[in-house]
GROMACS .gro file of N, CA and C in nm:
model
  240
    1MET      N    1   0.081  -0.120   0.000
    1MET     CA    2   0.000   0.000   0.000
    1MET      C    3   0.086   0.127   0.000
    2MET      N    4   0.194   0.121   0.074
    2MET     CA    5   0.277   0.241   0.081
    2MET      C    6   0.338   0.273  -0.055
    3LEU      N    7   0.371   0.169  -0.133
    3LEU     CA    8   0.426   0.195  -0.267
    3LEU      C    9   0.322   0.263  -0.356
    4LEU      N   10   0.196   0.232  -0.338
    4LEU     CA   11   0.092   0.300  -0.414
    4LEU      C   12   0.085   0.448  -0.377
    5ARG      N   13   0.102   0.477  -0.251
    5ARG     CA   14   0.101   0.617  -0.206
    5ARG      C   15   0.221   0.692  -0.261
    6ILE      N   16   0.338   0.627  -0.254
    6ILE     CA   17   0.460   0.690  -0.306
    6ILE      C   18   0.445   0.714  -0.457
    7SER      N   19   0.389   0.615  -0.526
    7SER     CA   20   0.366   0.629  -0.669
    7SER      C   21   0.272   0.745  -0.700
    8ALA      N   22   0.169   0.763  -0.618
    8ALA     CA   23   0.076   0.873  -0.639
    8ALA      C   24   0.142   1.009  -0.611
    9LEU      N   25   0.229   1.013  -0.512
    9LEU     CA   26   0.295   1.139  -0.478
    9LEU      C   27   0.401   1.179  -0.581
   10TYR      N   28   0.470   1.081  -0.636
   10TYR     CA   29   0.580   1.108  -0.728
   10TYR      C   30   0.549   1.052  -0.866
   11THR      N   31   0.441   1.098  -0.926
   11THR     CA   32   0.400   1.046  -1.057
   11THR      C   33   0.500   1.080  -1.167
   12GLU      N   34   0.567   1.191  -1.156
   12GLU     CA   35   0.663   1.233  -1.258
   12GLU      C   36   0.801   1.173  -1.237
   13GLN      N   37   0.826   1.119  -1.120
   13GLN     CA   38   0.958   1.065  -1.087
   13GLN      C   39   0.945   0.917  -1.050
   14ARG      N   40   0.930   0.833  -1.150
   14ARG     CA   41   0.910   0.690  -1.131
   14ARG      C   42   1.031   0.623  -1.067
   15TRP      N   43   1.149   0.678  -1.082
   15TRP     CA   44   1.268   0.616  -1.027
   15TRP      C   45   1.261   0.607  -0.875
   16ILE      N   46   1.189   0.698  -0.812
   16ILE     CA   47   1.172   0.694  -0.666
   16ILE      C   48   1.092   0.570  -0.628
   17THR      N   49   0.981   0.547  -0.697
   17THR     CA   50   0.898   0.430  -0.668
   17THR      C   51   0.975   0.302  -0.696
   18TYR      N   52   1.046   0.296  -0.807
   18TYR     CA   53   1.121   0.176  -0.841
   18TYR      C   54   1.235   0.151  -0.742
   19GLY      N   55   1.302   0.256  -0.701
   19GLY     CA   56   1.409   0.242  -0.603
   19GLY      C   57   1.359   0.190  -0.469
   20LEU      N   58   1.247   0.245  -0.424
   20LEU     CA   59   1.190   0.198  -0.297
   20LEU      C   60   1.139   0.055  -0.308
   21ALA      N   61   1.087   0.019  -0.424
   21ALA     CA   62   1.042  -0.120  -0.444
   21ALA      C   63   1.160  -0.216  -0.437
   22VAL      N   64   1.272  -0.178  -0.495
   22VAL     CA   65   1.392  -0.261  -0.489
   22VAL      C   66   1.440  -0.275  -0.345
   23LEU      N   67   1.442  -0.165  -0.270
   23LEU     CA   68   1.483  -0.171  -0.130
   23LEU      C   69   1.389  -0.260  -0.048
   24LEU      N   70   1.260  -0.255  -0.077
   24LEU     CA   71   1.164  -0.340  -0.007
   24LEU      C   72   1.188  -0.487  -0.037
   25VAL      N   73   1.217  -0.519  -0.162
   25VAL     CA   74   1.245  -0.659  -0.199
   25VAL      C   75   1.373  -0.708  -0.131
   26ILE      N   76   1.476  -0.624  -0.128
   26ILE     CA   77   1.601  -0.662  -0.060
   26ILE      C   78   1.577  -0.687   0.088
   27GLU      N   79   1.505  -0.598   0.153
   27GLU     CA   80   1.479  -0.612   0.295
   27GLU      C   81   1.396  -0.738   0.324
   28THR      N   82   1.294  -0.763   0.244
   28THR     CA   83   1.210  -0.881   0.263
   28THR      C   84   1.289  -1.009   0.240
   29ALA      N   85   1.371  -1.012   0.136
   29ALA     CA   86   1.453  -1.130   0.108
   29ALA      C   87   1.554  -1.155   0.220
   30MET      N   88   1.618  -1.050   0.268
   30MET     CA   89   1.716  -1.065   0.376
   30MET      C   90   1.652  -1.118   0.503
   31ASN      N   91   1.538  -1.062   0.542
   31ASN     CA   92   1.471  -1.108   0.663
   31ASN      C   93   1.417  -1.249   0.648
   32SER      N   94   1.367  -1.285   0.530
   32SER     CA   95   1.319  -1.421   0.507
   32SER      C   96   1.433  -1.520   0.516
   33TRP      N   97   1.546  -1.486   0.458
   33TRP     CA   98   1.662  -1.574   0.463
   33TRP      C   99   1.712  -1.590   0.607
   34LEU      N  100   1.717  -1.481   0.681
   34LEU     CA  101   1.764  -1.489   0.819
   34LEU      C  102   1.667  -1.570   0.906
   35ILE      N  103   1.538  -1.551   0.888
   35ILE     CA  104   1.441  -1.627   0.968
   35ILE      C  105   1.453  -1.776   0.937
   36SER      N  106   1.478  -1.811   0.812
   36SER     CA  107   1.491  -1.952   0.778
   36SER      C  108   1.620  -2.013   0.832
   37HIS      N  109   1.717  -1.931   0.870
   37HIS     CA  110   1.842  -1.981   0.925
   37HIS      C  111   1.853  -1.959   1.076
   38GLY      N  112   1.742  -1.928   1.141
   38GLY     CA  113   1.743  -1.911   1.286
   38GLY      C  114   1.767  -2.044   1.356
   39GLU      N  115   1.829  -2.038   1.471
   39GLU     CA  116   1.860  -2.157   1.549
   39GLU      C  117   1.777  -2.156   1.676
   40PRO      N  118   1.752  -2.274   1.733
   40PRO     CA  119   1.677  -2.280   1.858
   40PRO      C  120   1.752  -2.209   1.972
   41VAL      N  121   1.675  -2.148   2.058
   41VAL     CA  122   1.733  -2.085   2.176
   41VAL      C  123   1.766  -2.196   2.275
   42PRO      N  124   1.889  -2.202   2.325
   42PRO     CA  125   1.925  -2.311   2.416
   42PRO      C  126   1.855  -2.298   2.552
   43HIS      N  127   1.797  -2.408   2.597
   43HIS     CA  128   1.736  -2.418   2.729
   43HIS      C  129   1.791  -2.543   2.795
   44SER      N  130   1.768  -2.557   2.922
   44SER     CA  131   1.811  -2.679   2.989
   44SER      C  132   1.722  -2.796   2.946
   45GLN      N  133   1.779  -2.916   2.944
   45GLN     CA  134   1.704  -3.035   2.903
   45GLN      C  135   1.589  -3.063   2.998
   46ALA      N  136   1.603  -3.027   3.125
   46ALA     CA  137   1.499  -3.055   3.225
   46ALA      C  138   1.371  -2.975   3.198
   47SER      N  139   1.384  -2.858   3.138
   47SER     CA  140   1.265  -2.777   3.114
   47SER      C  141   1.180  -2.832   3.001
   48GLY      N  142   1.241  -2.905   2.907
   48GLY     CA  143   1.167  -2.960   2.795
   48GLY      C  144   1.124  -2.854   2.695
   49MET      N  145   1.176  -2.734   2.707
   49MET     CA  146   1.137  -2.624   2.619
   49MET      C  147   1.244  -2.599   2.513
   50HIS      N  148   1.201  -2.561   2.398
   50HIS     CA  149   1.290  -2.503   2.298
   50HIS      C  150   1.205  -2.418   2.205
   51GLU      N  151   1.266  -2.316   2.152
   51GLU     CA  152   1.195  -2.226   2.063
   51GLU      C  153   1.292  -2.172   1.960
   52CYS      N  154   1.239  -2.131   1.850
   52CYS     CA  155   1.323  -2.069   1.747
   52CYS      C  156   1.317  -1.919   1.766
   53GLY      N  157   1.428  -1.858   1.761
   53GLY     CA  158   1.433  -1.713   1.777
   53GLY      C  159   1.536  -1.657   1.682
   54MET      N  160   1.566  -1.533   1.702
   54MET     CA  161   1.663  -1.467   1.617
   54MET      C  162   1.804  -1.488   1.673
   55VAL      N  163   1.840  -1.615   1.691
   55VAL     CA  164   1.974  -1.652   1.732
   55VAL      C  165   2.039  -1.713   1.609
   56PHE      N  166   2.153  -1.659   1.570
   56PHE     CA  167   2.214  -1.699   1.443
   56PHE      C  168   2.350  -1.761   1.464
   57ASP      N  169   2.387  -1.841   1.369
   57ASP     CA  170   2.520  -1.899   1.362
   57ASP      C  171   2.620  -1.782   1.347
   58PRO      N  172   2.732  -1.787   1.417
   58PRO     CA  173   2.830  -1.677   1.404
   58PRO      C  174   2.878  -1.655   1.261
   59ALA      N  175   2.867  -1.755   1.176
   59ALA     CA  176   2.912  -1.739   1.037
   59ALA      C  177   2.827  -1.638   0.961
   60ILE      N  178   2.701  -1.619   1.002
   60ILE     CA  179   2.614  -1.523   0.933
   60ILE      C  180   2.582  -1.403   1.021
   61SER      N  181   2.663  -1.378   1.121
   61SER     CA  182   2.636  -1.267   1.212
   61SER      C  183   2.644  -1.132   1.141
   62GLY      N  184   2.725  -1.121   1.038
   62GLY     CA  185   2.732  -0.996   0.963
   62GLY      C  186   2.601  -0.966   0.893
   63ALA      N  187   2.538  -1.068   0.836
   63ALA     CA  188   2.409  -1.049   0.771
   63ALA      C  189   2.302  -1.013   0.873
   64ALA      N  190   2.310  -1.073   0.991
   64ALA     CA  191   2.212  -1.042   1.096
   64ALA      C  192   2.226  -0.897   1.140
   65ALA      N  193   2.349  -0.851   1.156
   65ALA     CA  194   2.371  -0.712   1.194
   65ALA      C  195   2.325  -0.617   1.083
   66PHE      N  196   2.349  -0.656   0.958
   66PHE     CA  197   2.305  -0.574   0.845
   66PHE      C  198   2.153  -0.562   0.842
   67SER      N  199   2.083  -0.669   0.875
   67SER     CA  200   1.936  -0.665   0.872
   67SER      C  201   1.881  -0.573   0.980
   68ALA      N  202   1.955  -0.557   1.089
   68ALA     CA  203   1.910  -0.468   1.195
   68ALA      C  204   1.932  -0.321   1.157
   69TRP      N  205   2.039  -0.293   1.083
   69TRP     CA  206   2.071  -0.154   1.049
   69TRP      C  207   2.017  -0.111   0.914
   70TYR      N  208   1.977  -0.204   0.830
   70TYR     CA  209   1.931  -0.170   0.696
   70TYR      C  210   1.807  -0.080   0.696
   71PRO      N  211   1.698  -0.115   0.769
   71PRO     CA  212   1.580  -0.027   0.764
   71PRO      C  213   1.604   0.116   0.812
   72PRO      N  214   1.674   0.138   0.925
   72PRO     CA  215   1.695   0.278   0.966
   72PRO      C  216   1.783   0.357   0.868
   73CYS      N  217   1.874   0.288   0.803
   73CYS     CA  218   1.963   0.358   0.709
   73CYS      C  219   1.893   0.394   0.579
   74THR      N  220   1.785   0.324   0.546
   74THR     CA  221   1.714   0.353   0.421
   74THR      C  222   1.594   0.443   0.441
   75THR      N  223   1.562   0.474   0.565
   75THR     CA  224   1.449   0.562   0.594
   75THR      C  225   1.494   0.706   0.578
   76PRO      N  226   1.425   0.783   0.495
   76PRO     CA  227   1.465   0.924   0.479
   76PRO      C  228   1.443   1.001   0.609
   77SER      N  229   1.540   1.080   0.644
   77SER     CA  230   1.525   1.162   0.764
   77SER      C  231   1.460   1.295   0.728
   78SER      N  232   1.378   1.341   0.818
   78SER     CA  233   1.313   1.471   0.794
   78SER      C  234   1.397   1.581   0.858
   79SER      N  235   1.418   1.685   0.784
   79SER     CA  236   1.493   1.798   0.839
   79SER      C  237   1.396   1.908   0.878
   80ALA      N  238   1.418   1.961   0.996
   80ALA     CA  239   1.326   2.065   1.048
   80ALA      C  240   1.375   2.203   1.015
   0.00000   0.00000   0.00000
């Protein structure tokens, strides 16, 4: 829905809509990939509990950190 609003606001500048659509696809793909590579949170065997969370293998920790910083870095800041 937000892309439709952006498209309506910037009808003469399609590159803005296309650029934001590309950023949205990158963000969605990155988060989907990270969620599929999540590992169970370690608990004691006596509790019988385990859950999947955003705990990642150290080999992909760079991608996990990138996913945390990507949205704030792509959000336009408003100047007062």
